[in-house]
Amino acid sequence: NAGVTQTPKFRVLKTGQSMTLLCAQDMNHEYMYWYRQDPGMGLRLIHYSVGEGTTAKGEVPDGYNVSRLKKQNFLLGLESAAPSQTSVYFCASSQGYTGELFFGEGSRLTVL
Amino acid sequence: DQQVKQNSPSLSVQEGRISILNCDYTNSMFDYFLWYKKYPAEGPTFLISISSIKDKNEDGRFTVFLNKSAKHLSLHIVPSQPGDSAVYFCAAFSGGGADGLTFGKGTHLIIQP
């Protein structure tokens, strides 16, 4: 019973490097989301997708790109990492829009 | 501008007593509210929700109360148990909007034996 799986779980980058976080869900959900959590800031929405092939910007999209080529996968890319992107990233999915999101375990990214 | 506010970063409650976590919101367009629970090194998990057409929703030991006129909601946990120690996030969204939830900053609940 995998649910929402994020890879990698930990990563250290140098400023300017690029990387991709992968989110995979096995619940056939239409909606997928990327959030970041910073100390004292709660969770903030980066990008989201309401179906395969669609993406949209959330509250804090700058410096990130996303793609949803397959329904079960939602990729978050950092083209040129900055220290301000040091955070814990959470992927989530939902079937309809009831607000009940299923979250992955998180990916901790450190940018030096 | 914070639309969902949890003004208590932490709360300590004795085991067996009632825990009350509070949340205020400013956006009048919000019509659905949720509470999520998060343990360290895990993702948040959905706990309970309430629609703006209701003022109370109960699920076992957890009850959420909504006061629309005050733009305030609260989560009651009774009786509190050690496993309830976690960070609790209040969240909200506007109906029909698939553009994600707006979360508060969270309250760290500590249940003391």
CSV table of C-alpha atoms in Angstrom, one decimal, chain A residues 31 33 35 37 40-45 48 50 57 59 90 97-106, chain B residues 32 34 36 38 41-46 49 89 93-94 96-106:
chain,number,residue,atom,x,y,z
A,31,TYR,CA,-5.0,16.2,-8.6
A,33,TYR,CA,0.5,19.1,-5.5
A,35,TYR,CA,4.3,22.0,-1.1
A,37,GLN,CA,7.6,23.4,4.6
A,40,GLY,CA,7.6,28.7,11.3
A,41,MET,CA,6.0,29.0,7.9
A,42,GLY,CA,3.6,26.1,7.6
A,43,LEU,CA,3.1,24.5,4.2
A,44,ARG,CA,3.1,26.7,1.1
A,45,LEU,CA,1.9,25.5,-2.3
A,48,TYR,CA,-0.2,21.9,-8.7
A,50,VAL,CA,-5.5,19.0,-12.0
A,57,LYS,CA,1.4,28.0,-10.2
A,59,GLU,CA,1.8,30.6,-3.9
A,90,PHE,CA,6.0,17.4,0.2
A,97,TYR,CA,-11.3,18.4,-4.7
A,98,THR,CA,-12.5,17.8,-1.1
A,99,GLY,CA,-9.3,19.2,0.5
A,100,GLU,CA,-8.4,15.7,1.7
A,101,LEU,CA,-4.9,15.4,0.5
A,102,PHE,CA,-2.7,12.3,0.7
A,103,PHE,CA,0.9,13.4,1.4
A,104,GLY,CA,4.2,11.7,0.8
A,105,GLU,CA,6.8,11.4,3.5
A,106,GLY,CA,8.7,14.4,2.3
B,32,TYR,CA,-14.2,24.3,3.8
B,34,LEU,CA,-9.6,20.9,7.6
B,36,TYR,CA,-4.1,17.8,9.5
B,38,LYS,CA,1.9,15.6,11.4
B,41,ALA,CA,9.8,12.9,9.5
B,42,GLU,CA,6.3,12.0,8.1
B,43,GLY,CA,3.9,13.7,5.8
B,44,PRO,CA,0.8,15.4,7.2
B,45,THR,CA,-2.3,13.2,7.4
B,46,PHE,CA,-5.9,14.3,7.2
B,49,SER,CA,-12.9,18.6,8.2
B,89,PHE,CA,-2.2,22.2,10.9
B,93,PHE,CA,-10.0,26.3,0.8
B,94,SER,CA,-12.8,27.8,-1.4
B,96,GLY,CA,-14.6,24.4,-6.4
B,97,GLY,CA,-11.1,25.7,-6.2
B,98,ALA,CA,-8.6,23.0,-7.0
B,99,ASP,CA,-5.7,25.3,-6.3
B,100,GLY,CA,-4.6,23.7,-3.1
B,101,LEU,CA,-5.1,24.3,0.5
B,102,THR,CA,-4.0,27.3,2.5
B,103,PHE,CA,-2.3,26.2,5.7
B,104,GLY,CA,-1.7,27.8,9.0
B,105,LYS,CA,1.8,27.6,10.6
B,106,GLY,CA,0.9,24.7,12.9
